[in-house]
mmCIF file of C-alpha atoms in Angstrom:
data_model
loop_
_atom_site.group_PDB
_atom_site.id
_atom_site.type_symbol
_atom_site.label_atom_id
_atom_site.label_comp_id
_atom_site.label_asym_id
_atom_site.label_seq_id
_atom_site.Cartn_x
_atom_site.Cartn_y
_atom_site.Cartn_z
ATOM 1 C CA UNK A 1 -62.062 -89.845 -157.202
ATOM 2 C CA UNK A 2 -65.381 -89.824 -155.420
ATOM 3 C CA UNK A 3 -68.877 -89.580 -156.797
ATOM 4 C CA UNK A 4 -72.181 -89.885 -154.979
ATOM 5 C CA UNK A 5 -75.373 -91.009 -156.689
ATOM 6 C CA UNK A 6 -78.153 -89.104 -154.944
ATOM 7 C CA UNK A 7 -81.805 -89.949 -154.539
ATOM 8 C CA UNK A 8 -82.700 -87.589 -157.359
ATOM 9 C CA UNK A 9 -80.546 -86.021 -160.064
ATOM 10 C CA UNK A 10 -82.167 -84.967 -163.296
ATOM 11 C CA UNK A 11 -81.132 -82.091 -165.523
ATOM 12 C CA UNK A 12 -83.248 -79.584 -163.631
ATOM 13 C CA UNK A 13 -81.617 -80.368 -160.276
ATOM 14 C CA UNK A 14 -78.236 -81.729 -161.352
ATOM 15 C CA UNK A 15 -76.068 -78.993 -159.820
ATOM 16 C CA UNK A 16 -75.719 -80.428 -156.283
ATOM 17 C CA UNK A 17 -74.670 -83.776 -157.746
ATOM 18 C CA UNK A 18 -71.925 -82.078 -159.787
ATOM 19 C CA UNK A 19 -70.765 -80.006 -156.833
ATOM 20 C CA UNK A 20 -70.295 -83.192 -154.805
ATOM 21 C CA UNK A 21 -68.066 -84.887 -157.349
ATOM 22 C CA UNK A 22 -64.393 -85.155 -156.300
ATOM 23 C CA UNK A 23 -62.117 -85.326 -159.363
ATOM 24 C CA UNK A 24 -58.961 -87.336 -159.781
ATOM 25 C CA UNK A 25 -56.947 -87.926 -156.651
ATOM 26 C CA UNK A 26 -55.216 -91.274 -156.806
ATOM 27 C CA UNK A 27 -56.067 -94.263 -158.901
ATOM 28 C CA UNK A 28 -59.293 -95.326 -157.300
ATOM 29 C CA UNK A 29 -62.948 -94.509 -157.619
ATOM 30 C CA UNK A 30 -65.274 -94.460 -154.633
ATOM 31 C CA UNK A 31 -68.963 -94.541 -155.492
ATOM 32 C CA UNK A 32 -71.608 -93.839 -152.895
ATOM 33 C CA UNK A 33 -75.357 -93.868 -153.305
ATOM 34 C CA UNK A 34 -78.449 -92.750 -151.450
ATOM 35 C CA UNK A 35 -79.500 -95.547 -149.151
ATOM 36 C CA UNK A 36 -83.239 -95.194 -149.648
ATOM 37 C CA UNK A 37 -83.971 -94.243 -153.226
ATOM 38 C CA UNK A 38 -82.120 -93.701 -156.522
ATOM 39 C CA UNK A 39 -83.777 -91.948 -159.450
ATOM 40 C CA UNK A 40 -81.257 -90.363 -161.762
ATOM 41 C CA UNK A 41 -80.857 -89.094 -165.299
ATOM 42 C CA UNK A 42 -78.728 -91.223 -167.669
ATOM 43 C CA UNK A 43 -76.186 -88.394 -167.618
ATOM 44 C CA UNK A 44 -75.283 -89.403 -164.046
ATOM 45 C CA UNK A 45 -74.616 -92.970 -165.128
ATOM 46 C CA UNK A 46 -72.458 -92.011 -168.128
ATOM 47 C CA UNK A 47 -70.299 -89.904 -165.830
ATOM 48 C CA UNK A 48 -69.794 -92.732 -163.319
ATOM 49 C CA UNK A 49 -69.139 -95.209 -166.131
ATOM 50 C CA UNK A 50 -66.597 -92.935 -167.838
ATOM 51 C CA UNK A 51 -64.677 -92.500 -164.589
ATOM 52 C CA UNK A 52 -64.662 -96.186 -163.780
ATOM 53 C CA UNK A 53 -63.997 -97.631 -167.218
ATOM 54 C CA UNK A 54 -60.208 -97.115 -167.311
ATOM 55 C CA UNK A 55 -59.808 -98.610 -163.819
ATOM 56 C CA UNK A 56 -59.457 -102.224 -162.772
ATOM 57 C CA UNK A 57 -62.319 -103.719 -160.775
ATOM 58 C CA UNK A 58 -60.211 -103.697 -157.595
ATOM 59 C CA UNK A 59 -59.756 -99.922 -157.933
ATOM 60 C CA UNK A 60 -63.514 -99.300 -157.855
ATOM 61 C CA UNK A 61 -65.219 -99.203 -154.462
ATOM 62 C CA UNK A 62 -68.993 -99.224 -154.563
ATOM 63 C CA UNK A 63 -70.810 -98.815 -151.261
ATOM 64 C CA UNK A 64 -73.233 -101.590 -150.433
ATOM 65 C CA UNK A 65 -76.464 -100.592 -152.108
ATOM 66 C CA UNK A 66 -79.577 -100.652 -149.991
ATOM 67 C CA UNK A 67 -82.005 -98.581 -152.036
ATOM 68 C CA UNK A 68 -84.730 -100.764 -153.549
ATOM 69 C CA UNK A 69 -84.456 -98.786 -156.768
ATOM 70 C CA UNK A 70 -80.764 -99.675 -157.111
ATOM 71 C CA UNK A 71 -81.660 -102.425 -159.555
ATOM 72 C CA UNK A 72 -81.983 -99.583 -162.087
ATOM 73 C CA UNK A 73 -78.203 -99.227 -162.031
ATOM 74 C CA UNK A 74 -77.851 -102.938 -162.705
ATOM 75 C CA UNK A 75 -80.336 -102.835 -165.564
ATOM 76 C CA UNK A 76 -78.549 -99.898 -167.172
ATOM 77 C CA UNK A 77 -75.347 -101.955 -167.138
ATOM 78 C CA UNK A 78 -73.361 -99.819 -164.700
ATOM 79 C CA UNK A 79 -71.816 -102.674 -162.715
ATOM 80 C CA UNK A 80 -70.963 -104.603 -165.853
ATOM 81 C CA UNK A 81 -69.211 -101.473 -167.094
ATOM 82 C CA UNK A 82 -67.242 -101.194 -163.879
ATOM 83 C CA UNK A 83 -66.429 -104.897 -163.818
ATOM 84 C CA UNK A 84 -67.878 -105.431 -160.355
ATOM 85 C CA UNK A 85 -70.551 -107.668 -158.889
ATOM 86 C CA UNK A 86 -73.360 -105.593 -157.424
ATOM 87 C CA UNK A 87 -74.880 -108.481 -155.540
ATOM 88 C CA UNK A 88 -78.216 -107.377 -156.964
ATOM 89 C CA UNK A 89 -80.275 -110.233 -158.294
ATOM 90 C CA UNK A 90 -82.863 -109.205 -160.820
ATOM 91 C CA UNK A 91 -84.916 -110.998 -163.383
ATOM 92 C CA UNK A 92 -83.649 -109.694 -166.699
ATOM 93 C CA UNK A 93 -86.345 -108.248 -168.896
ATOM 94 C CA UNK A 94 -85.800 -107.134 -172.412
ATOM 95 C CA UNK A 95 -84.638 -103.532 -172.539
ATOM 96 C CA UNK A 96 -86.820 -102.902 -175.592
ATOM 97 C CA UNK A 97 -89.220 -100.028 -175.192
ATOM 98 C CA UNK A 98 -87.628 -98.368 -172.215
ATOM 99 C CA UNK A 99 -83.938 -97.675 -172.253
ATOM 100 C CA UNK A 100 -80.638 -97.812 -174.030
ATOM 101 C CA UNK A 101 -78.124 -99.265 -171.558
ATOM 102 C CA UNK A 102 -74.661 -97.810 -171.078
ATOM 103 C CA UNK A 103 -72.727 -98.208 -174.302
ATOM 104 C CA UNK A 104 -69.152 -97.329 -175.191
ATOM 105 C CA UNK A 105 -68.631 -95.972 -178.722
ATOM 106 C CA UNK A 106 -65.073 -95.529 -179.943
ATOM 107 C CA UNK A 107 -65.301 -95.004 -183.681
ATOM 108 C CA UNK A 108 -67.476 -94.138 -186.621
ATOM 109 C CA UNK A 109 -68.426 -97.741 -187.431
ATOM 110 C CA UNK A 110 -69.547 -98.431 -183.868
ATOM 111 C CA UNK A 111 -71.617 -95.245 -183.935
ATOM 112 C CA UNK A 112 -73.376 -96.151 -187.182
ATOM 113 C CA UNK A 113 -74.173 -99.611 -185.782
ATOM 114 C CA UNK A 114 -75.479 -98.120 -182.554
ATOM 115 C CA UNK A 115 -77.702 -95.616 -184.394
ATOM 116 C CA UNK A 116 -79.240 -98.430 -186.416
ATOM 117 C CA UNK A 117 -80.078 -100.367 -183.252
ATOM 118 C CA UNK A 118 -81.767 -97.482 -181.437
ATOM 119 C CA UNK A 119 -85.100 -97.498 -183.226
ATOM 120 C CA UNK A 120 -85.997 -101.172 -182.672
ATOM 121 C CA UNK A 121 -84.650 -100.967 -179.107
ATOM 122 C CA UNK A 122 -87.095 -98.242 -178.136
ATOM 123 C CA UNK A 123 -90.031 -99.590 -180.146
ATOM 124 C CA UNK A 124 -90.709 -96.165 -181.613
ATOM 125 C CA UNK A 125 -91.598 -95.389 -185.175
ATOM 126 C CA UNK A 126 -88.746 -93.960 -187.277
ATOM 127 C CA UNK A 127 -90.339 -90.502 -187.524
ATOM 128 C CA UNK A 128 -90.439 -90.212 -183.735
ATOM 129 C CA UNK A 129 -86.752 -90.971 -183.488
ATOM 130 C CA UNK A 130 -85.460 -88.417 -186.018
ATOM 131 C CA UNK A 131 -84.423 -86.004 -183.302
ATOM 132 C CA UNK A 132 -83.018 -88.753 -181.066
ATOM 133 C CA UNK A 133 -80.819 -90.235 -183.785
ATOM 134 C CA UNK A 134 -79.782 -86.749 -184.790
ATOM 135 C CA UNK A 135 -78.695 -85.811 -181.267
ATOM 136 C CA UNK A 136 -76.745 -89.010 -180.618
ATOM 137 C CA UNK A 137 -75.032 -88.978 -183.997
ATOM 138 C CA UNK A 138 -73.873 -85.376 -183.760
ATOM 139 C CA UNK A 139 -72.768 -85.572 -180.126
ATOM 140 C CA UNK A 140 -70.856 -88.826 -180.470
ATOM 141 C CA UNK A 141 -69.211 -87.696 -183.701
ATOM 142 C CA UNK A 142 -68.025 -84.600 -181.843
ATOM 143 C CA UNK A 143 -66.349 -86.887 -179.313
ATOM 144 C CA UNK A 144 -64.807 -89.154 -181.950
ATOM 145 C CA UNK A 145 -63.461 -86.240 -183.996
ATOM 146 C CA UNK A 146 -62.462 -83.641 -181.432
ATOM 147 C CA UNK A 147 -62.256 -84.991 -177.888
ATOM 148 C CA UNK A 148 -59.281 -87.336 -178.014
ATOM 149 C CA UNK A 149 -61.067 -89.290 -175.296
ATOM 150 C CA UNK A 150 -59.347 -92.433 -173.989
ATOM 151 C CA UNK A 151 -62.728 -94.064 -173.319
ATOM 152 C CA UNK A 152 -64.432 -92.803 -176.475
ATOM 153 C CA UNK A 153 -68.013 -91.721 -175.850
ATOM 154 C CA UNK A 154 -70.228 -93.303 -173.198
ATOM 155 C CA UNK A 155 -73.934 -93.113 -174.050
ATOM 156 C CA UNK A 156 -77.143 -94.064 -172.260
ATOM 157 C CA UNK A 157 -80.783 -93.092 -172.669
ATOM 158 C CA UNK A 158 -84.089 -93.662 -170.950
ATOM 159 C CA UNK A 159 -87.540 -93.371 -172.479
ATOM 160 C CA UNK A 160 -90.401 -92.082 -170.314
ATOM 161 C CA UNK A 161 -93.725 -93.107 -171.808
ATOM 162 C CA UNK A 162 -95.686 -90.973 -169.315
ATOM 163 C CA UNK A 163 -94.634 -87.733 -171.012
ATOM 164 C CA UNK A 164 -93.267 -89.324 -174.212
ATOM 165 C CA UNK A 165 -89.804 -87.952 -173.489
ATOM 166 C CA UNK A 166 -86.373 -89.410 -173.949
ATOM 167 C CA UNK A 167 -83.481 -88.484 -171.676
ATOM 168 C CA UNK A 168 -79.982 -88.854 -173.078
ATOM 169 C CA UNK A 169 -76.549 -88.696 -171.448
ATOM 170 C CA UNK A 170 -73.193 -88.667 -173.247
ATOM 171 C CA UNK A 171 -69.787 -88.306 -171.619
ATOM 172 C CA UNK A 172 -66.143 -88.379 -172.577
ATOM 173 C CA UNK A 173 -62.858 -87.972 -170.727
ATOM 174 C CA UNK A 174 -61.038 -86.103 -173.464
ATOM 175 C CA UNK A 175 -59.415 -82.708 -173.784
ATOM 176 C CA UNK A 176 -62.569 -80.696 -173.035
ATOM 177 C CA UNK A 177 -64.284 -77.909 -174.934
ATOM 178 C CA UNK A 178 -61.918 -75.107 -173.965
ATOM 179 C CA UNK A 179 -58.912 -76.925 -175.349
ATOM 180 C CA UNK A 180 -60.741 -77.761 -178.598
ATOM 181 C CA UNK A 181 -62.163 -74.274 -179.134
ATOM 182 C CA UNK A 182 -58.867 -72.560 -178.343
ATOM 183 C CA UNK A 183 -57.159 -74.269 -181.266
ATOM 184 C CA UNK A 184 -58.624 -71.528 -183.477
ATOM 185 C CA UNK A 185 -60.486 -69.114 -181.205
ATOM 186 C CA UNK A 186 -59.875 -67.512 -177.851
ATOM 187 C CA UNK A 187 -61.871 -68.478 -174.795
ATOM 188 C CA UNK A 188 -60.476 -67.356 -171.489
ATOM 189 C CA UNK A 189 -62.629 -69.706 -169.424
ATOM 190 C CA UNK A 190 -64.437 -73.010 -169.760
ATOM 191 C CA UNK A 191 -67.779 -71.208 -169.747
ATOM 192 C CA UNK A 192 -66.651 -68.817 -172.498
ATOM 193 C CA UNK A 193 -65.555 -71.861 -174.521
ATOM 194 C CA UNK A 194 -68.962 -73.495 -174.041
ATOM 195 C CA UNK A 195 -70.609 -70.267 -175.191
ATOM 196 C CA UNK A 196 -68.528 -70.272 -178.380
ATOM 197 C CA UNK A 197 -69.099 -73.986 -178.994
ATOM 198 C CA UNK A 198 -72.878 -73.434 -178.856
ATOM 199 C CA UNK A 199 -72.738 -70.522 -181.299
ATOM 200 C CA UNK A 200 -73.575 -71.510 -184.890
ATOM 201 C CA UNK A 201 -70.606 -71.448 -187.239
ATOM 202 C CA UNK A 202 -67.910 -71.609 -184.550
ATOM 203 C CA UNK A 203 -65.802 -74.749 -184.765
ATOM 204 C CA UNK A 204 -62.566 -75.779 -183.097
ATOM 205 C CA UNK A 205 -61.160 -76.826 -186.462
ATOM 206 C CA UNK A 206 -60.843 -73.398 -188.118
ATOM 207 C CA UNK A 207 -61.544 -69.708 -187.618
ATOM 208 C CA UNK A 208 -62.802 -69.464 -191.206
ATOM 209 C CA UNK A 209 -66.516 -68.834 -191.843
ATOM 210 C CA UNK A 210 -68.179 -71.920 -193.317
ATOM 211 C CA UNK A 211 -65.835 -74.229 -191.433
ATOM 212 C CA UNK A 212 -63.687 -76.908 -193.029
ATOM 213 C CA UNK A 213 -64.672 -79.617 -195.499
ATOM 214 C CA UNK A 214 -65.878 -81.771 -192.609
ATOM 215 C CA UNK A 215 -66.861 -79.371 -189.805
ATOM 216 C CA UNK A 216 -69.177 -76.390 -189.783
ATOM 217 C CA UNK A 217 -69.589 -75.739 -186.062
ATOM 218 C CA UNK A 218 -73.313 -76.355 -186.164
ATOM 219 C CA UNK A 219 -73.819 -79.596 -184.227
ATOM 220 C CA UNK A 220 -74.217 -78.283 -180.687
ATOM 221 C CA UNK A 221 -76.354 -75.358 -181.851
ATOM 222 C CA UNK A 222 -78.735 -77.808 -183.554
ATOM 223 C CA UNK A 223 -78.952 -79.932 -180.401
ATOM 224 C CA UNK A 224 -79.546 -76.996 -178.091
ATOM 225 C CA UNK A 225 -82.242 -75.872 -180.545
ATOM 226 C CA UNK A 226 -83.916 -79.302 -180.545
ATOM 227 C CA UNK A 227 -84.126 -79.134 -176.740
ATOM 228 C CA UNK A 228 -85.390 -75.561 -176.819
ATOM 229 C CA UNK A 229 -88.181 -76.305 -179.288
ATOM 230 C CA UNK A 230 -89.063 -79.366 -177.185
ATOM 231 C CA UNK A 231 -89.221 -77.021 -174.174
ATOM 232 C CA UNK A 232 -86.811 -79.365 -172.424
ATOM 233 C CA UNK A 233 -83.444 -79.146 -170.642
ATOM 234 C CA UNK A 234 -80.032 -79.232 -172.259
ATOM 235 C CA UNK A 235 -76.904 -79.364 -170.104
ATOM 236 C CA UNK A 236 -73.243 -79.176 -171.026
ATOM 237 C CA UNK A 237 -70.457 -79.566 -168.467
ATOM 238 C CA UNK A 238 -66.779 -79.264 -169.334
ATOM 239 C CA UNK A 239 -63.830 -78.347 -167.151
ATOM 240 C CA UNK A 240 -65.237 -76.385 -164.225
ATOM 241 C CA UNK A 241 -68.207 -74.909 -166.077
ATOM 242 C CA UNK A 242 -71.827 -75.850 -166.534
ATOM 243 C CA UNK A 243 -74.303 -74.363 -169.006
ATOM 244 C CA UNK A 244 -77.949 -75.317 -168.616
ATOM 245 C CA UNK A 245 -80.695 -74.427 -171.070
ATOM 246 C CA UNK A 246 -83.824 -74.082 -168.956
ATOM 247 C CA UNK A 247 -87.321 -75.149 -169.933
ATOM 248 C CA UNK A 248 -89.320 -72.534 -171.786
ATOM 249 C CA UNK A 249 -92.807 -72.021 -170.383
ATOM 250 C CA UNK A 250 -95.657 -73.203 -172.600
ATOM 251 C CA UNK A 251 -97.068 -70.309 -174.578
ATOM 252 C CA UNK A 252 -93.781 -68.484 -174.877
ATOM 253 C CA UNK A 253 -92.420 -68.197 -178.419
ATOM 254 C CA UNK A 254 -89.700 -70.629 -179.476
ATOM 255 C CA UNK A 255 -87.332 -68.009 -180.829
ATOM 256 C CA UNK A 256 -83.800 -69.292 -181.334
ATOM 257 C CA UNK A 257 -80.751 -67.275 -180.418
ATOM 258 C CA UNK A 258 -77.260 -67.652 -181.825
ATOM 259 C CA UNK A 259 -75.822 -66.588 -178.471
ATOM 260 C CA UNK A 260 -76.708 -69.282 -175.904
ATOM 261 C CA UNK A 261 -76.547 -66.687 -173.128
ATOM 262 C CA UNK A 262 -79.622 -65.005 -174.639
ATOM 263 C CA UNK A 263 -81.645 -68.185 -174.119
ATOM 264 C CA UNK A 264 -83.318 -68.784 -170.779
ATOM 265 C CA UNK A 265 -80.448 -70.512 -169.025
ATOM 266 C CA UNK A 266 -78.330 -70.870 -165.920
ATOM 267 C CA UNK A 267 -74.597 -71.308 -165.690
ATOM 268 C CA UNK A 268 -72.090 -72.135 -163.012
ATOM 269 C CA UNK A 269 -68.306 -71.935 -162.818
ATOM 270 C CA UNK A 270 -65.799 -73.240 -160.282
ATOM 271 C CA UNK A 271 -67.417 -76.669 -160.195
ATOM 272 C CA UNK A 272 -65.185 -79.714 -159.640
ATOM 273 C CA UNK A 273 -63.225 -80.105 -162.865
ATOM 274 C CA UNK A 274 -64.547 -82.687 -165.306
ATOM 275 C CA UNK A 275 -61.687 -83.631 -167.592
ATOM 276 C CA UNK A 276 -63.625 -83.907 -170.827
ATOM 277 C CA UNK A 277 -67.218 -83.085 -171.642
ATOM 278 C CA UNK A 278 -70.608 -84.257 -170.430
ATOM 279 C CA UNK A 279 -73.868 -83.534 -172.238
ATOM 280 C CA UNK A 280 -77.379 -84.245 -171.021
ATOM 281 C CA UNK A 281 -80.442 -83.544 -173.096
ATOM 282 C CA UNK A 282 -84.163 -84.270 -172.843
ATOM 283 C CA UNK A 283 -86.293 -84.466 -175.964
ATOM 284 C CA UNK A 284 -90.035 -84.611 -176.282
ATOM 285 C CA UNK A 285 -91.194 -87.013 -178.987
ATOM 286 C CA UNK A 286 -94.739 -85.674 -179.024
ATOM 287 C CA UNK A 287 -94.775 -83.670 -182.227
ATOM 288 C CA UNK A 288 -92.861 -85.132 -185.127
ATOM 289 C CA UNK A 289 -93.601 -82.051 -187.240
ATOM 290 C CA UNK A 290 -91.549 -79.969 -184.833
ATOM 291 C CA UNK A 291 -88.217 -81.188 -186.148
ATOM 292 C CA UNK A 292 -89.090 -79.947 -189.608
ATOM 293 C CA UNK A 293 -90.380 -76.634 -188.262
ATOM 294 C CA UNK A 294 -87.222 -76.285 -186.191
ATOM 295 C CA UNK A 295 -85.114 -76.484 -189.332
ATOM 296 C CA UNK A 296 -86.873 -73.367 -190.671
ATOM 297 C CA UNK A 297 -85.951 -71.497 -187.494
ATOM 298 C CA UNK A 298 -82.367 -72.753 -187.620
ATOM 299 C CA UNK A 299 -81.971 -71.712 -191.262
ATOM 300 C CA UNK A 300 -83.071 -68.190 -190.442
ATOM 301 C CA UNK A 301 -80.827 -67.743 -187.392
ATOM 302 C CA UNK A 302 -77.822 -69.522 -188.861
ATOM 303 C CA UNK A 303 -77.575 -67.479 -192.050
ATOM 304 C CA UNK A 304 -78.220 -64.224 -190.191
ATOM 305 C CA UNK A 305 -75.476 -65.026 -187.684
ATOM 306 C CA UNK A 306 -72.880 -65.852 -190.335
ATOM 307 C CA UNK A 307 -73.832 -62.687 -192.265
ATOM 308 C CA UNK A 308 -73.520 -60.484 -189.186
ATOM 309 C CA UNK A 309 -70.241 -62.025 -188.125
ATOM 310 C CA UNK A 310 -68.802 -61.454 -191.588
ATOM 311 C CA UNK A 311 -70.034 -57.871 -191.547
ATOM 312 C CA UNK A 312 -68.250 -57.266 -188.251
ATOM 313 C CA UNK A 313 -64.998 -58.119 -189.990
ATOM 314 C CA UNK A 314 -65.568 -55.768 -192.947
ATOM 315 C CA UNK A 315 -62.965 -53.086 -193.416
ATOM 316 C CA UNK A 316 -64.380 -49.677 -192.604
ATOM 317 C CA UNK A 317 -63.602 -46.508 -194.555
ATOM 318 C CA UNK A 318 -61.385 -44.120 -192.696
ATOM 319 C CA UNK A 319 -62.868 -40.617 -192.879
ATOM 320 C CA UNK A 320 -60.500 -37.887 -191.845
ATOM 321 C CA UNK B 1 -74.715 -87.069 -215.976
ATOM 322 C CA UNK B 2 -74.193 -89.493 -213.121
ATOM 323 C CA UNK B 3 -76.646 -90.530 -210.442
ATOM 324 C CA UNK B 4 -75.459 -91.468 -206.963
ATOM 325 C CA UNK B 5 -77.908 -93.662 -205.059
ATOM 326 C CA UNK B 6 -77.065 -92.719 -201.497
ATOM 327 C CA UNK B 7 -79.243 -95.222 -199.631
ATOM 328 C CA UNK B 8 -76.964 -98.096 -200.700
ATOM 329 C CA UNK B 9 -74.077 -96.366 -198.996
ATOM 330 C CA UNK B 10 -75.659 -94.604 -196.018
ATOM 331 C CA UNK B 11 -78.690 -96.628 -195.002
ATOM 332 C CA UNK B 12 -81.947 -94.863 -194.143
ATOM 333 C CA UNK B 13 -80.300 -92.335 -191.827
ATOM 334 C CA UNK B 14 -77.456 -90.493 -193.543
ATOM 335 C CA UNK B 15 -75.104 -89.495 -190.742
ATOM 336 C CA UNK B 16 -71.723 -91.085 -191.388
ATOM 337 C CA UNK B 17 -69.373 -88.288 -192.431
ATOM 338 C CA UNK B 18 -66.689 -90.748 -193.502
ATOM 339 C CA UNK B 19 -69.083 -92.090 -196.117
ATOM 340 C CA UNK B 20 -69.952 -88.524 -197.179
ATOM 341 C CA UNK B 21 -66.259 -87.752 -197.587
ATOM 342 C CA UNK B 22 -65.687 -90.886 -199.670
ATOM 343 C CA UNK B 23 -68.581 -90.012 -201.976
ATOM 344 C CA UNK B 24 -67.287 -86.452 -202.327
ATOM 345 C CA UNK B 25 -63.695 -87.436 -203.046
ATOM 346 C CA UNK B 26 -64.298 -90.498 -205.183
ATOM 347 C CA UNK B 27 -67.466 -89.622 -207.080
ATOM 348 C CA UNK B 28 -68.485 -85.956 -206.870
ATOM 349 C CA UNK B 29 -65.149 -84.216 -207.362
ATOM 350 C CA UNK B 30 -64.060 -86.423 -210.295
ATOM 351 C CA UNK B 31 -67.477 -85.932 -211.959
ATOM 352 C CA UNK B 32 -67.354 -82.178 -211.561
ATOM 353 C CA UNK B 33 -63.756 -82.088 -212.795
ATOM 354 C CA UNK B 34 -64.983 -83.905 -215.926
ATOM 355 C CA UNK B 35 -67.723 -81.302 -216.341
ATOM 356 C CA UNK B 36 -70.489 -83.807 -215.628
ATOM 357 C CA UNK B 37 -73.717 -83.037 -213.835
ATOM 358 C CA UNK B 38 -74.509 -85.039 -210.711
ATOM 359 C CA UNK B 39 -77.777 -86.300 -209.269
ATOM 360 C CA UNK B 40 -77.695 -87.141 -205.566
ATOM 361 C CA UNK B 41 -80.573 -89.565 -205.079
ATOM 362 C CA UNK B 42 -81.954 -89.633 -201.519
ATOM 363 C CA UNK B 43 -84.623 -92.246 -202.312
ATOM 364 C CA UNK B 44 -85.198 -94.404 -199.211
ATOM 365 C CA UNK B 45 -83.377 -92.062 -196.834
ATOM 366 C CA UNK B 46 -85.588 -90.874 -193.983
ATOM 367 C CA UNK B 47 -83.254 -88.307 -192.512
ATOM 368 C CA UNK B 48 -79.752 -86.863 -192.684
ATOM 369 C CA UNK B 49 -77.615 -84.809 -190.358
ATOM 370 C CA UNK B 50 -76.308 -81.366 -191.176
ATOM 371 C CA UNK B 51 -72.810 -82.771 -190.634
ATOM 372 C CA UNK B 52 -73.353 -85.418 -193.304
ATOM 373 C CA UNK B 53 -74.659 -82.925 -195.862
ATOM 374 C CA UNK B 54 -71.878 -80.476 -194.987
ATOM 375 C CA UNK B 55 -69.236 -83.183 -195.499
ATOM 376 C CA UNK B 56 -70.880 -84.114 -198.788
ATOM 377 C CA UNK B 57 -71.154 -80.739 -200.519
ATOM 378 C CA UNK B 58 -69.558 -77.830 -198.641
ATOM 379 C CA UNK B 59 -66.061 -78.397 -199.978
ATOM 380 C CA UNK B 60 -67.377 -78.452 -203.544
ATOM 381 C CA UNK B 61 -68.817 -74.974 -203.007
ATOM 382 C CA UNK B 62 -65.563 -73.787 -201.529
ATOM 383 C CA UNK B 63 -63.389 -75.324 -204.266
ATOM 384 C CA UNK B 64 -65.508 -74.591 -207.316
ATOM 385 C CA UNK B 65 -67.586 -71.635 -206.117
ATOM 386 C CA UNK B 66 -71.280 -71.500 -205.280
ATOM 387 C CA UNK B 67 -72.240 -71.983 -208.937
ATOM 388 C CA UNK B 68 -71.277 -75.630 -208.587
ATOM 389 C CA UNK B 69 -74.731 -76.105 -207.068
ATOM 390 C CA UNK B 70 -76.155 -75.583 -210.574
ATOM 391 C CA UNK B 71 -74.461 -78.840 -211.537
ATOM 392 C CA UNK B 72 -75.911 -80.860 -208.645
ATOM 393 C CA UNK B 73 -79.522 -82.028 -208.347
ATOM 394 C CA UNK B 74 -80.994 -83.461 -205.157
ATOM 395 C CA UNK B 75 -83.549 -86.152 -205.984
ATOM 396 C CA UNK B 76 -86.314 -87.717 -203.848
ATOM 397 C CA UNK B 77 -85.554 -85.677 -200.728
ATOM 398 C CA UNK B 78 -88.239 -85.540 -198.075
ATOM 399 C CA UNK B 79 -89.088 -82.265 -196.328
ATOM 400 C CA UNK B 80 -86.498 -82.636 -193.546
ATOM 401 C CA UNK B 81 -83.663 -83.510 -195.916
ATOM 402 C CA UNK B 82 -84.593 -80.639 -198.249
ATOM 403 C CA UNK B 83 -84.410 -78.238 -195.330
ATOM 404 C CA UNK B 84 -81.060 -79.537 -194.112
ATOM 405 C CA UNK B 85 -79.556 -79.259 -197.603
ATOM 406 C CA UNK B 86 -80.943 -75.727 -197.884
ATOM 407 C CA UNK B 87 -79.409 -74.727 -194.533
ATOM 408 C CA UNK B 88 -75.961 -75.947 -195.621
ATOM 409 C CA UNK B 89 -76.145 -74.264 -199.030
ATOM 410 C CA UNK B 90 -77.407 -71.044 -197.447
ATOM 411 C CA UNK B 91 -74.638 -70.733 -194.874
ATOM 412 C CA UNK B 92 -71.956 -71.701 -197.369
ATOM 413 C CA UNK B 93 -73.177 -68.922 -199.657
ATOM 414 C CA UNK B 94 -73.297 -66.454 -196.783
ATOM 415 C CA UNK B 95 -69.755 -67.480 -195.863
ATOM 416 C CA UNK B 96 -68.415 -67.023 -199.354
ATOM 417 C CA UNK B 97 -70.036 -63.660 -200.152
#
């Protein structure tokens, strides 16, 4: 496997980074990095960490880092995760207020503990972190329940005080969305599976409306909606497909759509295959009232979607 | 009537579906089977996920019908929690119609 950490890879410009990733070919991981500058979204780090975690340190080859900004990788815990010595000497500062370093979460108890630690770690007030806790809880629970991921979920986040935004990355190396969705639905491609997974009321656990006793198929729709109302990016990459919710321009209405392809978005297929799922999301923490307002929009769209889907299945009279 | 103080079990952010399932199986279903009314007390809880609320109440609506909601009261819910509970009850009713 090969992966190259570029000088810049955030959700808006992540595609070239993904195109350059070389999936499994032998039991080693080669990591390269831009020699002058590294400024990347946490989603890049959770991908590298997830690939390297199952390997022994001697199977991971990290190019000598020369970029001055490479200490960021050290601070986020990447080398510790990979079990290698970066040779980077930094003065450790407390992470409080700025970032959540790479963390592996394998079960429900670890998730609940992690969620509790987030608020003090970022020095934000609890109201500001409603959406953040919501996103991490729902995404990681998806991994724990559906992904069958050997590494569990790998999570990292970075807070940007300049625009009061938090950037979150979550990866797993499990069965992927297509495999999960196709247990009870039919998706012919990875992108079609992502589309279904983002549609409210569609879950991989049943084809029945209303879901099962523990799954409704709402989690990813909620998260995409949080990003949309924040006018931020949301990216989901599974198998060879990428779906990217694009930023809505200020002034444009925040209408939610059940079908993610009706949102302003881009998508790409035939990317190098990621065995599992990667999610990146940016959330603005500026307006705490927005989460409550968002729930009104979700209620409206969700019920309408379920109603319409049920109506499509109604038997029709046969007039002859 | 029984009152379930959720904060003791969930903490201030109710997101653990395993806990929701335990409350449903061990407290809510037995109470409803006995014909008792239930108060779910959200005092001290700042927020909850849709998944938690779904795991707590959706199966009751499926098993006993939507009228089971008449037997459950939701106490001390803030605006966000009220809205999440309403979303779950709405889509479960839409699903069952």
